Coordinates of C-alpha atoms in Angstrom, one line a residue:
Chain A
S294 CA 81.2 118.2 51.8
S295 CA 81.5 120.1 55.0
E296 CA 84.5 122.1 56.0
L297 CA 86.2 123.0 59.3
T298 CA 87.7 126.5 59.5
Q299 CA 90.7 127.3 61.7
D300 CA 92.8 130.5 62.0
S301 CA 96.1 129.9 60.2
A302 CA 98.2 131.3 63.0
V303 CA 98.0 132.3 66.7
S304 CA 100.6 133.5 69.1
V305 CA 100.7 133.4 72.9
A306 CA 103.2 134.7 75.5
L307 CA 104.9 132.1 77.6
G308 CA 102.7 131.1 80.6
Q309 CA 99.6 132.8 79.2
K310 CA 96.2 131.3 78.0
V311 CA 95.4 130.8 74.4
R312 CA 92.3 129.6 72.6
I313 CA 92.3 128.0 69.2
T314 CA 89.0 127.7 67.4
C315 CA 87.4 125.4 64.8
Q316 CA 84.1 126.2 63.1
G317 CA 81.9 124.1 60.9
D318 CA 78.3 122.9 60.5
S319 CA 79.3 119.3 61.4
L320 CA 80.3 120.5 64.9
R321 CA 76.6 120.9 65.7
I322 CA 76.3 117.1 65.5
F323 CA 79.8 115.7 66.1
F324 CA 82.4 116.7 68.7
A325 CA 85.8 117.9 67.4
S326 CA 89.0 116.2 68.2
W327 CA 92.3 118.1 68.5
Y328 CA 95.7 117.0 67.4
Q329 CA 99.1 118.5 68.1
Q330 CA 101.8 118.1 65.5
R331 CA 105.4 119.2 66.2
P332 CA 107.7 119.7 63.2
G333 CA 108.9 116.4 61.7
Q334 CA 106.6 114.4 64.0
A335 CA 103.3 112.5 63.7
P336 CA 100.2 114.1 65.1
V337 CA 99.2 113.4 68.7
L338 CA 95.7 113.4 70.0
V339 CA 95.4 116.0 72.8
V340 CA 91.7 116.5 73.4
Y341 CA 88.5 114.9 72.2
G342 CA 84.8 114.7 72.8
E343 CA 83.2 117.0 75.3
N344 CA 86.5 117.6 77.1
N345 CA 88.6 114.4 77.3
R346 CA 92.4 114.0 77.4
P347 CA 94.3 110.8 76.5
S348 CA 96.6 109.5 79.1
G349 CA 99.8 111.5 79.3
I350 CA 98.4 114.8 78.0
P351 CA 98.9 117.7 80.4
D352 CA 95.8 119.1 82.0
R353 CA 96.6 122.6 80.7
F354 CA 94.9 121.4 77.4
S355 CA 91.1 121.6 77.5
A356 CA 88.2 121.7 75.0
S357 CA 84.9 123.5 74.9
N358 CA 82.0 123.4 72.4
S359 CA 79.2 125.8 71.5
G360 CA 77.0 125.6 68.5
N361 CA 79.2 125.2 65.4
T362 CA 82.4 126.2 67.2
A363 CA 84.9 124.0 69.0
S364 CA 87.7 125.5 71.0
L365 CA 91.0 124.1 72.3
T366 CA 92.4 126.1 75.2
I367 CA 95.9 125.9 76.6
T368 CA 96.1 127.4 80.0
G369 CA 99.7 128.4 80.8
A370 CA 101.3 127.8 77.5
Q371 CA 104.8 126.2 77.5
A372 CA 107.6 126.5 75.0
E373 CA 107.0 122.8 74.0
D374 CA 103.4 123.6 73.0
E375 CA 104.6 125.5 70.0
A376 CA 103.2 123.3 67.2
D377 CA 100.5 123.0 64.5
Y378 CA 97.1 122.1 65.9
Y379 CA 94.4 120.4 63.8
C380 CA 90.8 119.8 64.5
N381 CA 88.7 117.1 62.9
S382 CA 85.3 115.6 63.1
R383 CA 82.9 113.6 61.0
D384 CA 81.1 115.1 58.1
S385 CA 77.4 115.0 59.0
N386 CA 76.4 114.5 55.3
S387 CA 78.9 111.9 54.1
N388 CA 80.3 110.2 57.2
H389 CA 83.7 111.1 55.9
V390 CA 86.3 112.4 58.3
I391 CA 87.2 116.1 57.8
F392 CA 90.2 118.1 59.1
G393 CA 90.6 121.8 59.6
R394 CA 93.6 123.3 57.8
G395 CA 95.5 123.7 61.0
T396 CA 96.6 126.5 63.3
K397 CA 100.3 127.3 63.8
L398 CA 100.8 128.2 67.4
T399 CA 103.8 130.4 68.3
V400 CA 104.8 130.7 72.0
L401 CA 106.6 134.0 72.5
Chain B
Q178 CA 102.5 99.7 74.9
V179 CA 100.8 100.7 71.7
Q180 CA 102.8 100.5 68.5
V181 CA 101.7 101.4 65.0
A182 CA 104.1 101.1 62.1
E183 CA 103.7 101.8 58.4
S184 CA 105.7 100.4 55.6
G185 CA 105.7 100.1 51.8
G186 CA 106.4 103.7 50.8
G187 CA 108.7 104.8 48.1
L188 CA 109.2 106.5 44.8
V189 CA 106.7 105.6 42.0
K190 CA 106.1 107.0 38.6
P191 CA 102.8 108.7 37.7
G192 CA 100.2 106.1 36.8
G193 CA 102.0 103.5 38.9
S194 CA 100.8 101.4 41.9
L195 CA 102.0 101.0 45.5
R196 CA 100.7 99.0 48.5
L197 CA 101.1 100.4 52.0
S198 CA 101.0 98.2 55.1
C199 CA 100.4 99.1 58.7
T200 CA 100.9 96.7 61.7
A201 CA 99.6 97.5 65.1
S202 CA 100.0 96.1 68.6
G203 CA 99.0 97.0 72.2
F204 CA 95.3 97.4 71.6
T205 CA 92.5 95.2 70.4
F206 CA 92.9 95.8 66.7
S207 CA 89.7 94.2 65.6
D208 CA 87.7 96.6 67.8
Y209 CA 89.2 99.7 66.2
F210 CA 88.3 101.8 63.1
M211 CA 91.5 102.3 61.2
N212 CA 92.3 105.3 59.0
W213 CA 94.8 106.3 56.4
I214 CA 95.5 110.0 56.6
R215 CA 98.1 111.8 54.5
Q216 CA 100.1 115.0 54.6
A217 CA 101.6 116.6 51.5
P218 CA 104.9 118.4 51.9
G219 CA 104.3 121.6 53.9
K220 CA 100.5 121.1 53.9
G221 CA 97.9 120.0 56.4
L222 CA 96.4 116.7 57.2
E223 CA 94.0 115.1 54.7
W224 CA 91.9 112.1 55.5
V225 CA 92.1 109.4 52.9
S226 CA 90.0 106.4 54.0
Y227 CA 88.7 104.5 57.0
I228 CA 87.6 100.9 57.6
S229 CA 85.5 99.6 60.6
G230 CA 86.8 96.9 62.8
S231 CA 84.8 94.2 61.0
G232 CA 85.8 95.6 57.6
R233 CA 82.1 96.0 56.6
T234 CA 82.1 99.8 56.6
I235 CA 84.5 101.6 54.3
Y236 CA 84.7 105.2 53.2
Y237 CA 87.1 107.1 50.9
A238 CA 87.8 110.7 50.3
D239 CA 86.6 111.9 46.9
S240 CA 90.2 112.5 45.8
V241 CA 91.1 108.8 46.0
K242 CA 87.8 107.0 45.4
G243 CA 88.1 104.5 42.6
R244 CA 91.9 104.5 42.8
F245 CA 92.7 103.4 46.4
T246 CA 91.5 100.4 48.3
I247 CA 91.6 100.0 52.0
S248 CA 91.6 96.5 53.6
R249 CA 92.5 94.8 56.9
D250 CA 93.6 91.5 58.3
N251 CA 92.5 91.3 61.9
A252 CA 94.2 87.9 62.4
N253 CA 97.6 89.7 61.8
N254 CA 96.7 93.1 63.2
S255 CA 97.4 94.6 59.8
L256 CA 95.9 97.4 57.7
Y257 CA 96.6 98.0 54.0
L258 CA 96.2 100.6 51.3
Q259 CA 96.4 99.6 47.7
M260 CA 97.0 102.7 45.6
K261 CA 96.6 102.6 41.8
S262 CA 96.8 105.3 39.1
L263 CA 99.0 107.4 41.3
R264 CA 99.3 111.1 40.5
D265 CA 101.8 113.8 41.5
D266 CA 99.4 115.2 44.0
D267 CA 99.3 111.9 45.9
T268 CA 102.8 112.7 47.1
A269 CA 102.6 112.8 50.9
V270 CA 103.5 111.2 54.1
Y271 CA 100.8 108.6 54.8
Y272 CA 99.8 107.9 58.3
C273 CA 98.0 104.9 59.7
A274 CA 95.8 105.9 62.6
G275 CA 93.1 104.2 64.7
G276 CA 90.4 104.8 67.2
D277 CA 87.3 103.2 68.6
S278 CA 85.2 105.3 66.4
P279 CA 85.9 107.1 63.1
T280 CA 87.1 110.0 65.1
P281 CA 89.1 110.6 67.2
Q282 CA 92.2 108.9 65.9
E283 CA 93.8 107.9 69.2
Y284 CA 96.8 105.9 67.9
W285 CA 99.1 107.0 65.1
G286 CA 102.1 105.6 63.3
Q287 CA 105.2 107.6 62.4
G288 CA 104.1 107.8 58.7
V289 CA 105.6 106.6 55.4
L290 CA 106.6 108.7 52.5
V291 CA 105.1 108.1 49.1
A292 CA 106.6 110.2 46.3
V293 CA 105.0 110.2 42.9
S294 CA 107.4 111.6 40.2
S295 CA 108.7 110.8 36.8

């Protein structure tokens, strides 16, 4: 089955911009969705599709897509953005759902 | 207000069975794909299974195929996961999550812990 590859850890200074990437062949066909998971909490959908945010998600979260790479950008990172971020999409071969291994974001 | 709540977790011995339930409200349940997604302690998210709104389309991860069965009761806004032949590596928090397509999963429950241990 297909895989989605994410960096294991990324850091950003408070108030700065950070990009988290997700790579995989399925992203040439299906958009990625992005989830934030704070310690001890359930995941929360933050961005999906071409660049859509669910109600209540701050507009500092945005998505972009190019070829086999999807990116989540946080413009003006806040302390509360420190969390694990996961991408997912559908596997173009099996119709299964696949997740990246997650990126731990540290806000310095 | 959307609410999703899992139940039925607990401690079970290897080879045992367990049935998880999930009840949802605040959205049109029968229109939504529903997923089970799990997270082993200290690990990432792993998709387990999804079922379409009608129940006619079902997929399983290879790691659970043949052992787990997903089902739903749209009349009662409920989702189920019957788990058999449980193994140590099935130990995880199991989340119920739904969306109007297989991805994204828009609504999530708080999760329920399944611990498989002798």
